[in-house]
Amino acid sequence: MSDPANTPAPPSSDEPDADRIASLAEAIRRIESGQADTETVQLRAEREQEQQARAIVLRRLSVQPRTRAELATTLQENEVATEVAERILDRMSEVGLIDDETFAKDWVASRQQRKHLSRRKLADELRQKGVAPALVEDALAEVADDDEYQAALDLAERKMASLSRHEVAVQRRRLAGMLERRGFGIGLIHRVLRDVLEG
């Protein structure tokens, strides 16, 4: 029977084993040699790209409001990774710097007042800017039929100032062409022409 006093004690759990010592030695070697960990490099590169993307977005928004789709296109053109771009755009949306619903409503109000565009033309512009169909519909719902008629009438009356020397047939043709290019429907165009030329 063995003497317990002579039995070697098991190694303490506090003592580092050979594998841990080797791992620590390797980590020290990598640090001392300046060899960075791959994950650290990737993380640093991603953070740098996030900072770049944030700066690009803020610079664009400082000029004028933009839709999310417009900003996503800009980031893509600047070769920002898709996942990084999505993360930045999500954060900007959360704090209200990107708001397609407000953008669409403001765009409609401004463009109709300044450019006298039809609902159809406004819808085309918003779709080109990447605004979701439901938001386009909501924004255009605020444009009443009377608003659209008044916009077309204002355009026609202004145009008439440069058409006074022409025959009625020429006036009619040029006014109709202008209103059609602004996206007004044929029925509304006929109504405006009647009111301007015959009223």
mmCIF file of C-alpha atoms in Angstrom:
data_model
loop_
_atom_site.group_PDB
_atom_site.id
_atom_site.type_symbol
_atom_site.label_atom_id
_atom_site.label_comp_id
_atom_site.label_asym_id
_atom_site.label_seq_id
_atom_site.Cartn_x
_atom_site.Cartn_y
_atom_site.Cartn_z
ATOM 1 C CA MET A 1 0.000 0.000 0.000
ATOM 2 C CA SER A 2 1.432 3.318 -1.033
ATOM 3 C CA ASP A 3 2.272 5.947 1.511
ATOM 4 C CA PRO A 4 -0.023 9.003 1.066
ATOM 5 C CA ALA A 5 2.743 11.217 2.221
ATOM 6 C CA ASN A 6 4.872 10.140 -0.705
ATOM 7 C CA THR A 7 2.058 10.525 -3.313
ATOM 8 C CA PRO A 8 2.724 13.589 -5.543
ATOM 9 C CA ALA A 9 0.055 16.285 -5.290
ATOM 10 C CA PRO A 10 -2.036 16.893 -8.420
ATOM 11 C CA PRO A 11 -1.089 20.024 -10.351
ATOM 12 C CA SER A 12 -2.819 23.151 -9.110
ATOM 13 C CA SER A 13 -5.600 24.436 -11.403
ATOM 14 C CA ASP A 14 -4.021 27.865 -10.993
ATOM 15 C CA GLU A 15 -0.843 26.779 -12.741
ATOM 16 C CA PRO A 16 -0.857 27.463 -16.503
ATOM 17 C CA ASP A 17 -0.698 24.301 -18.619
ATOM 18 C CA ALA A 18 1.608 23.898 -21.598
ATOM 19 C CA ASP A 19 -1.095 24.840 -24.146
ATOM 20 C CA ARG A 20 -1.937 28.086 -22.387
ATOM 21 C CA ILE A 21 1.730 28.986 -22.089
ATOM 22 C CA ALA A 22 2.178 28.336 -25.809
ATOM 23 C CA SER A 23 -0.851 30.489 -26.666
ATOM 24 C CA LEU A 24 0.376 33.339 -24.509
ATOM 25 C CA ALA A 25 3.828 33.095 -26.019
ATOM 26 C CA GLU A 26 2.369 33.212 -29.533
ATOM 27 C CA ALA A 27 0.216 36.226 -28.667
ATOM 28 C CA ILE A 28 3.235 38.028 -27.237
ATOM 29 C CA ARG A 29 5.276 37.162 -30.318
ATOM 30 C CA ARG A 30 2.558 38.547 -32.630
ATOM 31 C CA ILE A 31 2.238 41.748 -30.629
ATOM 32 C CA GLU A 32 5.996 42.286 -30.472
ATOM 33 C CA SER A 33 6.431 41.598 -34.178
ATOM 34 C CA GLY A 34 3.623 44.042 -35.065
ATOM 35 C CA GLN A 35 1.525 41.316 -36.692
ATOM 36 C CA ALA A 36 -2.096 42.390 -36.080
ATOM 37 C CA ASP A 37 -4.900 39.941 -35.676
ATOM 38 C CA THR A 38 -7.008 39.505 -38.827
ATOM 39 C CA GLU A 39 -10.232 40.231 -37.003
ATOM 40 C CA THR A 40 -8.776 43.419 -35.544
ATOM 41 C CA VAL A 41 -7.755 44.581 -39.008
ATOM 42 C CA GLN A 42 -11.211 43.860 -40.382
ATOM 43 C CA LEU A 43 -12.906 45.606 -37.478
ATOM 44 C CA ARG A 44 -10.699 48.664 -37.874
ATOM 45 C CA ALA A 45 -11.346 48.788 -41.624
ATOM 46 C CA GLU A 46 -15.094 48.501 -41.049
ATOM 47 C CA ARG A 47 -15.070 51.315 -38.498
ATOM 48 C CA GLU A 48 -13.104 53.509 -40.859
ATOM 49 C CA GLN A 49 -15.603 52.780 -43.622
ATOM 50 C CA GLU A 50 -18.478 53.610 -41.279
ATOM 51 C CA GLN A 51 -16.877 56.963 -40.510
ATOM 52 C CA GLN A 52 -16.400 57.589 -44.228
ATOM 53 C CA ALA A 53 -20.006 56.619 -44.991
ATOM 54 C CA ARG A 54 -21.354 58.808 -42.191
ATOM 55 C CA ALA A 55 -19.367 61.779 -43.488
ATOM 56 C CA ILE A 56 -20.620 61.247 -47.039
ATOM 57 C CA VAL A 57 -24.256 61.053 -45.931
ATOM 58 C CA LEU A 58 -24.038 64.117 -43.695
ATOM 59 C CA ARG A 59 -22.334 66.102 -46.436
ATOM 60 C CA ARG A 60 -25.104 65.237 -48.901
ATOM 61 C CA LEU A 61 -27.833 66.049 -46.385
ATOM 62 C CA SER A 62 -26.233 69.389 -45.546
ATOM 63 C CA VAL A 63 -26.910 70.534 -49.116
ATOM 64 C CA GLN A 64 -30.556 69.419 -49.288
ATOM 65 C CA PRO A 65 -32.816 66.592 -48.093
ATOM 66 C CA ARG A 66 -32.288 63.235 -49.801
ATOM 67 C CA THR A 67 -34.177 59.980 -49.956
ATOM 68 C CA ARG A 68 -32.719 56.803 -48.521
ATOM 69 C CA ALA A 69 -32.391 55.365 -52.024
ATOM 70 C CA GLU A 70 -30.438 58.392 -53.243
ATOM 71 C CA LEU A 71 -28.030 58.140 -50.321
ATOM 72 C CA ALA A 72 -27.645 54.385 -50.806
ATOM 73 C CA THR A 73 -26.684 55.018 -54.433
ATOM 74 C CA THR A 74 -24.124 57.627 -53.360
ATOM 75 C CA LEU A 75 -22.561 55.210 -50.865
ATOM 76 C CA GLN A 76 -22.449 52.491 -53.485
ATOM 77 C CA GLU A 77 -20.694 54.857 -55.890
ATOM 78 C CA ASN A 78 -18.132 55.506 -53.145
ATOM 79 C CA GLU A 79 -17.592 51.741 -52.803
ATOM 80 C CA VAL A 80 -18.980 51.493 -49.280
ATOM 81 C CA ALA A 81 -19.837 47.895 -48.397
ATOM 82 C CA THR A 82 -23.564 47.157 -48.527
ATOM 83 C CA GLU A 83 -23.822 46.017 -44.893
ATOM 84 C CA VAL A 84 -21.971 49.120 -43.699
ATOM 85 C CA ALA A 85 -24.168 51.388 -45.827
ATOM 86 C CA GLU A 86 -27.347 49.760 -44.505
ATOM 87 C CA ARG A 87 -26.176 50.171 -40.926
ATOM 88 C CA ILE A 88 -25.393 53.864 -41.384
ATOM 89 C CA LEU A 89 -28.653 54.559 -43.235
ATOM 90 C CA ASP A 90 -30.633 52.743 -40.531
ATOM 91 C CA ARG A 91 -29.042 54.920 -37.841
ATOM 92 C CA MET A 92 -29.689 58.098 -39.817
ATOM 93 C CA SER A 93 -33.319 57.052 -40.235
ATOM 94 C CA GLU A 94 -33.673 56.316 -36.518
ATOM 95 C CA VAL A 95 -32.607 59.855 -35.586
ATOM 96 C CA GLY A 96 -34.809 61.421 -38.270
ATOM 97 C CA LEU A 97 -32.110 62.654 -40.641
ATOM 98 C CA ILE A 98 -33.550 60.421 -43.361
ATOM 99 C CA ASP A 99 -37.341 60.470 -43.654
ATOM 100 C CA ASP A 100 -38.808 59.517 -47.020
ATOM 101 C CA GLU A 101 -42.373 60.267 -45.929
ATOM 102 C CA THR A 102 -41.567 63.865 -44.997
ATOM 103 C CA PHE A 103 -39.347 64.208 -48.055
ATOM 104 C CA ALA A 104 -42.184 63.146 -50.378
ATOM 105 C CA LYS A 105 -44.714 65.553 -48.854
ATOM 106 C CA ASP A 106 -42.296 68.467 -48.888
ATOM 107 C CA TRP A 107 -41.274 67.666 -52.467
ATOM 108 C CA VAL A 108 -44.879 67.658 -53.672
ATOM 109 C CA ALA A 109 -45.722 70.924 -51.908
ATOM 110 C CA SER A 110 -42.620 72.677 -53.191
ATOM 111 C CA ARG A 111 -42.623 71.376 -56.756
ATOM 112 C CA GLN A 112 -46.288 72.009 -57.324
ATOM 113 C CA GLN A 113 -46.051 75.524 -55.998
ATOM 114 C CA ARG A 114 -42.874 76.481 -57.871
ATOM 115 C CA LYS A 115 -43.042 74.328 -61.003
ATOM 116 C CA HIS A 116 -46.814 73.787 -61.293
ATOM 117 C CA LEU A 117 -46.425 70.076 -61.970
ATOM 118 C CA SER A 118 -49.217 67.568 -62.280
ATOM 119 C CA ARG A 119 -49.724 64.696 -59.871
ATOM 120 C CA ARG A 120 -48.497 62.283 -62.523
ATOM 121 C CA LYS A 121 -45.273 64.222 -63.050
ATOM 122 C CA LEU A 122 -44.710 64.530 -59.313
ATOM 123 C CA ALA A 123 -45.228 60.792 -58.915
ATOM 124 C CA ASP A 124 -42.655 60.112 -61.648
ATOM 125 C CA GLU A 125 -40.102 62.334 -59.914
ATOM 126 C CA LEU A 126 -40.624 60.692 -56.520
ATOM 127 C CA ARG A 127 -40.357 57.202 -57.989
ATOM 128 C CA GLN A 128 -37.099 58.184 -59.679
ATOM 129 C CA LYS A 129 -35.807 59.218 -56.269
ATOM 130 C CA GLY A 130 -36.644 55.795 -54.871
ATOM 131 C CA VAL A 131 -39.616 56.751 -52.702
ATOM 132 C CA ALA A 132 -41.837 53.765 -51.933
ATOM 133 C CA PRO A 133 -45.143 53.644 -53.879
ATOM 134 C CA ALA A 134 -47.246 53.871 -50.699
ATOM 135 C CA LEU A 135 -45.438 57.038 -49.608
ATOM 136 C CA VAL A 136 -45.828 58.540 -53.086
ATOM 137 C CA GLU A 137 -49.550 57.867 -52.955
ATOM 138 C CA ASP A 138 -49.867 59.438 -49.494
ATOM 139 C CA ALA A 139 -47.990 62.563 -50.571
ATOM 140 C CA LEU A 140 -50.067 63.022 -53.712
ATOM 141 C CA ALA A 141 -53.301 62.579 -51.757
ATOM 142 C CA GLU A 142 -52.710 66.076 -50.411
ATOM 143 C CA VAL A 143 -52.999 67.527 -53.935
ATOM 144 C CA ALA A 144 -56.675 68.225 -54.598
ATOM 145 C CA ASP A 145 -58.225 68.358 -58.074
ATOM 146 C CA ASP A 146 -58.664 72.112 -57.673
ATOM 147 C CA ASP A 147 -54.960 72.469 -56.823
ATOM 148 C CA GLU A 148 -53.981 70.653 -59.987
ATOM 149 C CA TYR A 149 -56.379 72.720 -62.090
ATOM 150 C CA GLN A 150 -55.052 75.956 -60.595
ATOM 151 C CA ALA A 151 -51.463 74.904 -61.265
ATOM 152 C CA ALA A 152 -52.265 74.172 -64.923
ATOM 153 C CA LEU A 153 -54.240 77.415 -65.282
ATOM 154 C CA ASP A 154 -51.393 79.506 -63.818
ATOM 155 C CA LEU A 155 -48.960 77.923 -66.250
ATOM 156 C CA ALA A 156 -51.197 78.557 -69.240
ATOM 157 C CA GLU A 157 -51.866 82.165 -68.315
ATOM 158 C CA ARG A 158 -48.160 82.841 -67.908
ATOM 159 C CA LYS A 159 -47.386 81.193 -71.211
ATOM 160 C CA MET A 160 -50.024 83.276 -72.971
ATOM 161 C CA ALA A 161 -47.913 86.394 -72.368
ATOM 162 C CA SER A 162 -45.458 85.151 -74.988
ATOM 163 C CA LEU A 163 -48.127 83.893 -77.377
ATOM 164 C CA SER A 164 -50.234 87.006 -77.805
ATOM 165 C CA ARG A 165 -48.948 87.652 -81.361
ATOM 166 C CA HIS A 166 -49.889 84.186 -82.586
ATOM 167 C CA GLU A 167 -53.127 82.867 -83.977
ATOM 168 C CA VAL A 168 -55.471 80.992 -81.674
ATOM 169 C CA ALA A 169 -54.627 77.650 -83.306
ATOM 170 C CA VAL A 170 -50.936 78.166 -82.564
ATOM 171 C CA GLN A 171 -51.683 79.277 -79.017
ATOM 172 C CA ARG A 172 -53.833 76.213 -78.452
ATOM 173 C CA ARG A 173 -51.182 73.846 -79.811
ATOM 174 C CA ARG A 174 -48.329 75.330 -77.794
ATOM 175 C CA LEU A 175 -50.306 75.558 -74.578
ATOM 176 C CA ALA A 176 -51.481 71.968 -74.950
ATOM 177 C CA GLY A 177 -47.930 70.761 -75.600
ATOM 178 C CA MET A 178 -46.576 72.556 -72.546
ATOM 179 C CA LEU A 179 -49.298 71.221 -70.257
ATOM 180 C CA GLU A 180 -48.887 67.710 -71.608
ATOM 181 C CA ARG A 181 -45.153 67.812 -70.894
ATOM 182 C CA ARG A 182 -45.968 68.774 -67.297
ATOM 183 C CA GLY A 183 -48.008 65.602 -67.038
ATOM 184 C CA PHE A 184 -51.544 67.000 -67.000
ATOM 185 C CA GLY A 185 -54.339 64.791 -68.290
ATOM 186 C CA ILE A 186 -56.130 65.480 -71.548
ATOM 187 C CA GLY A 187 -59.430 66.347 -69.854
ATOM 188 C CA LEU A 188 -57.809 68.944 -67.610
ATOM 189 C CA ILE A 189 -55.867 70.379 -70.557
ATOM 190 C CA HIS A 190 -59.062 70.905 -72.554
ATOM 191 C CA ARG A 191 -60.697 72.610 -69.581
ATOM 192 C CA VAL A 192 -57.746 74.984 -69.094
ATOM 193 C CA LEU A 193 -57.506 75.800 -72.804
ATOM 194 C CA ARG A 194 -61.189 76.616 -72.885
ATOM 195 C CA ASP A 195 -60.910 78.872 -69.851
ATOM 196 C CA VAL A 196 -57.800 80.663 -71.116
ATOM 197 C CA LEU A 197 -58.642 81.010 -74.797
ATOM 198 C CA GLU A 198 -62.392 81.404 -74.640
ATOM 199 C CA GLY A 199 -62.926 82.802 -71.178
#
